[in-house]
Short mmCIF file of C-alpha atoms and ligand atoms in Angstrom, two decimals:
data_model
loop_
_atom_site.label_atom_id
_atom_site.label_comp_id
_atom_site.label_asym_id
_atom_site.label_seq_id
_atom_site.Cartn_x
_atom_site.Cartn_y
_atom_site.Cartn_z
CA UNK F 541 -10.34 10.05 -11.09
CA UNK F 542 -9.64 13.61 -12.15
CA UNK F 543 -5.96 14.06 -11.41
CA UNK F 544 -3.04 13.68 -13.76
CA UNK F 545 -0.57 11.18 -12.32
CA UNK F 546 2.91 12.67 -12.14
CA UNK F 547 5.19 9.88 -13.34
CA UNK F 548 8.30 10.07 -11.16
CA UNK F 549 9.70 6.89 -12.67
CA UNK F 550 9.74 8.36 -16.17
CA UNK F 551 11.01 11.76 -15.05
CA UNK F 552 13.64 10.15 -12.80
CA UNK F 553 14.83 7.96 -15.68
CA UNK F 554 15.08 11.01 -17.95
CA UNK F 555 17.11 12.88 -15.32
CA UNK F 556 19.42 9.89 -14.83
CA UNK F 557 19.98 9.69 -18.58
CA UNK F 558 20.84 13.39 -18.63
CA UNK F 559 23.25 12.91 -15.72
CA UNK F 560 24.86 9.95 -17.52
CA UNK F 561 25.44 12.13 -20.61
CA UNK F 562 27.02 14.85 -18.52
CA UNK F 563 29.10 12.31 -16.57
CA UNK F 564 30.47 11.00 -19.88
CA UNK F 565 31.40 14.56 -20.82
CA UNK F 566 33.25 15.02 -17.51
CA UNK F 567 34.96 11.64 -17.94
CA UNK F 568 36.19 12.75 -21.35
CA UNK F 569 37.75 15.74 -19.58
CA UNK F 570 39.51 13.32 -17.20
CA UNK F 571 37.10 13.51 -14.27
CA UNK F 572 35.04 10.45 -13.32
CA UNK F 573 32.48 11.62 -10.73
CA UNK F 574 32.72 9.43 -7.62
CA UNK F 575 30.18 8.84 -4.85
CA UNK F 576 31.11 7.25 -1.53
CA UNK F 577 28.27 5.75 0.50
CA UNK F 578 28.81 4.79 4.12
CA UNK F 579 26.49 2.31 5.80
CA UNK F 580 26.86 1.58 9.51
CA UNK F 581 25.03 -1.54 10.67
CA UNK F 582 22.63 -3.91 8.99
CA UNK F 583 19.29 -2.11 8.94
CA UNK F 584 17.42 -3.97 6.16
CA UNK F 585 15.76 -0.92 4.57
CA UNK F 586 19.07 0.98 4.58
CA UNK F 587 20.82 -1.95 2.91
CA UNK F 588 18.24 -1.91 0.12
CA UNK F 589 18.62 1.88 -0.35
CA UNK F 590 22.42 1.66 -0.40
CA UNK F 591 22.36 -1.17 -2.96
CA UNK F 592 20.05 0.79 -5.26
CA UNK F 593 22.22 3.91 -4.94
CA UNK F 594 25.26 1.87 -5.94
CA UNK F 595 23.47 0.39 -8.96
CA UNK F 596 22.24 3.80 -10.14
CA UNK F 597 25.70 5.35 -9.65
CA UNK F 598 27.39 2.70 -11.78
CA UNK F 599 24.64 2.90 -14.43
CA UNK F 600 25.29 6.63 -14.75
CA UNK F 601 28.96 5.92 -15.50
CA UNK F 602 30.17 7.19 -12.15
CA UNK F 603 32.49 5.55 -9.64
CA UNK F 604 30.88 4.03 -6.54
CA UNK F 605 32.76 3.54 -3.28
CA UNK F 606 30.86 1.60 -0.68
CA UNK F 607 31.93 1.41 2.97
CA UNK F 608 30.05 -0.99 5.21
CA UNK F 609 30.90 -0.76 8.87
CA UNK F 610 29.66 -2.95 11.73
CA UNK F 611 26.79 -1.66 13.89
CA UNK F 612 29.16 -1.27 16.85
CA UNK F 613 31.57 1.06 15.03
CA UNK F 614 32.66 3.87 17.33
CA UNK F 615 32.51 7.54 16.48
CA UNK F 616 36.29 7.93 16.17
CA UNK F 617 36.51 5.22 13.50
CA UNK F 618 33.59 6.64 11.53
CA UNK F 619 35.03 10.17 11.71
CA UNK F 620 38.42 8.95 10.56
CA UNK F 621 36.81 7.26 7.53
CA UNK F 622 35.04 10.54 6.71
CA UNK F 623 38.34 12.42 7.02
CA UNK F 624 39.90 10.01 4.52
CA UNK F 625 36.99 10.42 2.10
CA UNK F 626 37.18 14.22 2.48
CA UNK F 627 40.83 14.04 1.42
CA UNK F 628 40.35 11.54 -1.43
CA UNK F 629 40.35 13.30 -4.82
CA UNK F 630 38.46 10.42 -6.47
CA UNK F 631 35.50 11.01 -4.12
CA UNK F 632 33.32 13.98 -5.06
CA UNK F 633 30.28 13.07 -3.00
CA UNK F 634 29.91 11.50 0.46
CA UNK F 635 26.65 10.10 1.79
CA UNK F 636 26.33 8.58 5.25
CA UNK F 637 23.16 6.52 5.23
CA UNK F 638 20.73 7.50 7.99
CA UNK F 639 19.52 6.51 10.50
CA UNK F 640 22.78 5.76 12.27
CA UNK F 641 22.88 3.37 15.25
CA UNK F 642 21.74 5.16 18.41
CA UNK F 643 25.21 5.48 19.98
CA UNK F 644 26.40 7.69 17.09
CA UNK F 645 25.60 11.41 16.89
CA UNK F 646 24.26 11.97 13.37
CA UNK F 647 24.67 15.76 13.52
CA UNK F 648 28.36 15.45 14.46
CA UNK F 649 28.93 12.94 11.66
CA UNK F 650 27.21 15.10 9.05
CA UNK F 651 29.17 18.14 10.14
CA UNK F 652 32.43 16.25 9.65
CA UNK F 653 31.71 15.92 5.92
CA UNK F 654 33.37 18.49 3.65
CA UNK F 655 30.40 20.72 2.64
CA UNK F 656 31.65 20.64 -0.98
CA UNK F 657 31.17 16.83 -0.92
CA UNK F 658 27.93 16.86 1.07
CA UNK F 659 25.68 15.52 -1.71
CA UNK F 660 22.84 15.04 0.81
CA UNK F 661 22.89 18.80 1.43
CA UNK F 662 22.51 18.16 5.17
CA UNK F 663 25.58 20.07 6.39
CA UNK F 664 24.74 23.24 8.27
CA UNK F 665 26.79 25.20 5.74
CA UNK F 666 24.66 23.95 2.83
CA UNK F 667 21.44 24.47 4.80
CA UNK F 668 22.54 28.03 5.61
CA UNK F 669 23.55 28.72 2.03
CA UNK F 670 20.19 27.54 0.74
CA UNK F 671 18.40 29.69 3.32
CA UNK F 672 20.44 32.76 2.36
CA UNK F 673 20.17 32.30 -1.39
CA UNK F 674 23.76 31.22 -2.07
CA UNK F 675 25.03 28.38 -4.21
CA UNK F 676 24.62 25.14 -2.27
CA UNK F 677 24.21 21.43 -2.52
CA UNK F 678 20.48 20.95 -1.99
CA UNK F 679 18.90 17.91 -0.25
CA UNK F 680 17.89 15.34 -2.86
CA UNK F 681 14.26 14.70 -1.93
CA UNK F 682 13.09 18.33 -1.95
CA UNK F 683 15.16 18.96 -5.08
CA UNK F 684 13.34 16.08 -6.78
CA UNK F 685 9.98 17.48 -5.61
CA UNK F 686 10.86 20.87 -7.05
CA UNK F 687 11.68 19.30 -10.41
CA UNK F 688 8.32 17.48 -10.43
CA UNK F 689 6.52 20.74 -9.62
CA UNK F 690 8.36 22.63 -12.34
CA UNK F 691 7.52 19.89 -14.82
CA UNK F 692 3.82 20.15 -14.01
CA UNK F 693 3.48 23.88 -13.41
CA UNK F 694 6.36 25.70 -15.08
CA UNK F 695 6.65 28.87 -12.99
CA UNK F 696 5.76 28.58 -9.29
CA UNK F 697 5.83 32.35 -8.75
CA UNK F 698 3.00 33.63 -6.59
CA UNK F 699 1.54 30.17 -5.97
CA UNK F 700 0.11 29.27 -2.55
CA UNK F 701 2.32 26.43 -1.35
CA UNK F 702 1.83 24.42 1.84
CA UNK F 703 4.52 22.05 3.07
CA UNK F 704 3.28 19.61 5.71
CA UNK F 705 6.29 18.53 7.77
CA UNK F 706 9.24 20.45 9.17
CA UNK F 707 12.14 18.02 9.04
CA UNK F 708 15.65 19.21 8.22
CA UNK F 709 15.78 16.61 5.43
CA UNK F 710 12.58 17.50 3.58
CA UNK F 711 10.18 20.08 5.04
CA UNK F 712 12.54 22.96 5.79
CA UNK F 713 14.65 22.76 2.62
CA UNK F 714 11.46 22.24 0.56
CA UNK F 715 10.07 25.47 1.96
CA UNK F 716 13.33 27.29 1.14
CA UNK F 717 13.28 26.01 -2.44
CA UNK F 718 9.66 27.09 -2.91
CA UNK F 719 10.52 30.53 -1.52
CA UNK F 720 13.40 30.73 -3.98
CA UNK F 721 10.81 30.08 -6.71
CA UNK F 722 8.72 33.01 -5.42
CA UNK F 723 5.89 30.87 -4.08
CA UNK F 724 3.97 31.98 -0.97
CA UNK F 725 5.00 29.33 1.52
CA UNK F 726 3.37 27.95 4.67
CA UNK F 727 5.06 25.25 6.73
CA UNK F 728 2.47 23.21 8.59
CA UNK F 729 3.08 20.25 10.88
CA UNK F 730 1.49 17.82 13.30
CA UNK F 731 0.80 20.61 15.83
CA UNK F 732 -0.73 23.05 13.36
CA UNK F 733 -4.26 24.15 14.29
CA UNK F 734 -6.89 23.01 11.77
CA UNK F 735 -4.46 21.28 9.45
CA UNK F 736 -7.21 20.39 6.92
CA UNK F 737 -8.07 24.08 6.49
CA UNK F 738 -4.41 25.01 6.03
CA UNK F 739 -4.01 22.28 3.40
CA UNK F 740 -7.15 23.44 1.56
CA UNK F 741 -5.43 26.77 0.86
CA UNK F 742 -2.69 25.07 -1.13
CA UNK F 743 -2.31 25.22 -4.88
CA UNK F 744 0.89 23.26 -4.22
CA UNK F 745 0.71 20.72 -1.40
CA UNK F 746 3.85 18.85 -0.35
CA UNK F 747 3.17 16.12 2.21
CA UNK F 748 6.18 15.03 4.27
CA UNK F 749 4.90 14.16 7.72
CA UNK F 750 5.42 10.39 7.80
CA UNK F 751 1.81 9.58 8.75
CA UNK F 752 0.14 7.01 6.50
CA UNK F 753 -2.72 8.46 4.45
CA UNK F 754 -3.21 11.40 6.84
CA UNK F 755 -4.22 13.83 4.10
CA UNK F 756 -7.62 13.00 2.61
CA UNK F 757 -9.39 14.21 -0.51
CA UNK F 758 -11.51 16.73 1.41
CA UNK F 759 -8.28 18.44 2.62
CA UNK F 760 -7.32 19.23 -0.95
CA UNK F 761 -8.09 22.33 -2.97
CA UNK F 762 -9.67 21.37 -6.31
CA UNK F 763 -7.03 21.38 -9.03
CA UNK F 764 -4.07 21.45 -6.60
CA UNK F 765 -0.75 19.82 -7.42
CA UNK F 766 -0.02 17.25 -4.69
CA UNK F 767 3.47 15.90 -4.03
CA UNK F 768 3.52 12.96 -1.63
CA UNK F 769 6.91 12.37 -0.01
CA UNK F 770 5.62 9.76 2.47
CA UNK F 771 6.69 6.14 2.32
CA UNK F 772 4.76 4.21 4.96
CA UNK F 773 4.50 0.47 5.25
CA UNK F 774 1.02 -0.69 6.25
CA UNK F 775 -0.70 -4.06 6.37
CA UNK F 776 -2.92 -4.62 3.35
CA UNK F 777 -6.34 -6.30 3.44
CA UNK F 778 -4.72 -9.71 2.80
CA UNK F 779 -2.17 -9.17 5.58
CA UNK F 780 0.77 -8.46 3.27
CA UNK F 781 2.71 -5.21 3.62
CA UNK F 782 2.00 -2.42 1.18
CA UNK F 783 3.52 1.03 0.73
CA UNK F 784 1.34 4.11 1.05
CA UNK F 785 2.10 7.80 1.14
CA UNK F 786 1.09 10.55 3.56
CA UNK F 787 -1.83 11.26 1.22
CA UNK F 788 -4.88 9.03 0.82
CA UNK F 789 -4.33 8.55 -2.89
CA UNK F 790 -7.77 7.43 -4.10
CA UNK F 791 -9.73 10.26 -2.49
CA UNK F 792 -7.07 12.88 -3.23
CA UNK F 793 -6.90 11.93 -6.90
CA UNK F 794 -10.63 12.76 -7.21
CA UNK F 795 -9.94 16.38 -6.28
CA UNK F 796 -6.34 17.23 -7.18
CA UNK F 797 -5.23 18.48 -10.57
CA UNK F 798 -2.09 16.34 -10.42
CA UNK F 799 -0.64 13.95 -7.86
CA UNK F 800 2.42 11.76 -7.37
CA UNK F 801 1.81 8.06 -6.67
CA UNK F 802 3.56 6.03 -3.96
CA UNK F 803 5.63 4.22 -5.04
CA UNK F 804 6.73 5.68 -8.37
CA UNK F 805 6.52 9.39 -7.56
CA UNK F 806 9.10 11.20 -5.46
CA UNK F 807 11.32 8.16 -4.72
CA UNK F 808 12.83 7.74 -8.20
CA UNK F 809 13.54 11.47 -8.35
CA UNK F 810 15.45 11.39 -5.06
CA UNK F 811 18.03 8.93 -6.33
CA UNK F 812 18.35 10.76 -9.65
CA UNK F 813 18.99 14.00 -7.73
CA UNK F 814 21.69 12.28 -5.67
CA UNK F 815 23.49 11.49 -8.92
CA UNK F 816 22.90 15.05 -10.15
CA UNK F 817 24.40 16.44 -6.94
CA UNK F 818 27.44 14.18 -7.29
CA UNK F 819 27.94 15.40 -10.84
CA UNK F 820 27.59 19.03 -9.72
CA UNK F 821 30.08 18.49 -6.88
CA UNK F 822 32.58 16.89 -9.30
CA UNK F 823 32.29 19.73 -11.81
CA UNK F 824 32.73 22.35 -9.08
CA UNK F 825 35.72 20.50 -7.58
CA UNK F 826 37.52 20.66 -10.91
CA UNK F 827 36.41 24.15 -11.91
CA UNK F 828 34.52 22.73 -14.90
CA UNK F 829 31.27 24.25 -16.18
CA UNK F 830 28.34 23.07 -14.15
CA UNK F 831 25.59 21.33 -16.12
CA UNK F 832 22.53 23.56 -16.08
CA UNK F 833 19.21 22.80 -14.46
CA UNK F 834 20.48 20.07 -12.15
CA UNK F 835 20.77 22.03 -8.92
CA UNK F 836 17.21 23.31 -8.83
N1 LIG U 1273 17.94 7.69 4.84
C1 LIG U 1273 16.72 7.88 4.28
N2 LIG U 1273 16.77 8.88 3.39
C2 LIG U 1273 18.04 9.33 3.37
C3 LIG U 1273 18.71 10.34 2.64
O1 LIG U 1273 18.14 11.06 1.81
N3 LIG U 1273 20.03 10.48 2.90
C4 LIG U 1273 20.67 9.72 3.81
N4 LIG U 1273 21.96 9.95 4.02
N5 LIG U 1273 20.07 8.78 4.52
C5 LIG U 1273 18.77 8.59 4.29
#
């Protein structure tokens, strides 16, 4: 195996420690950063994510407010909870765990969140600010990917970057962040013609398509930095479930210069960036100096 493994667990832990230091500084100034997480329904994966967000929030010395609502909650009740959280001065960040039950309109719910508290960076105002180069809250997963890329590469200026996937949560904001770093950016997706050839152009390849092990070693430019956002559950040889990324790790690691593993790559950075965004939102809300280097 040629590639360096990019250790998201170690880098995520370092970022969380930095956030905890800064949170202590804010607390000493009378501001305890607070994150409210709203979970509607009982989706098992979402419950696990929400529990780990709560644990990480408390470990960073921040306040955690958890709101669990039944799966049948109607839109009016959910929107009235969001209105209360918008108005609550102890809450600096609001995250509504997705996916929501099918009867709820996720876009309408996200747009009800005060953009200054939108620590997911999903509100149209934050998306528009990012796209137009203004101060924003940036979605956590692409922000974490950017930090991993900066750690490995330093400057990204002029680099050929290919993002595979065009979701509002990862692909599009990832492309905007790479553009902000002066990379040359291509967004490819499941309908792109000759996807392997497009990927082979990439010095930076970010895979966020949600297709298990789609991207093979022979799609990768030798020496490329590969960031694998995918988390796919597949049956292993012995029948037990195992997690794999959107990249076929073993073959890609033969060719890439550096690659993130799944698990232990992007995932730990995402949660650390959620805490960083909450800290940033709290500092901004109180007109305190914003810790540097946490907003991408
Ligand atoms: N569900 C899976 N990932 C995310 C995320 O980043 N934010 C929210 N709100 N829900 C999710």
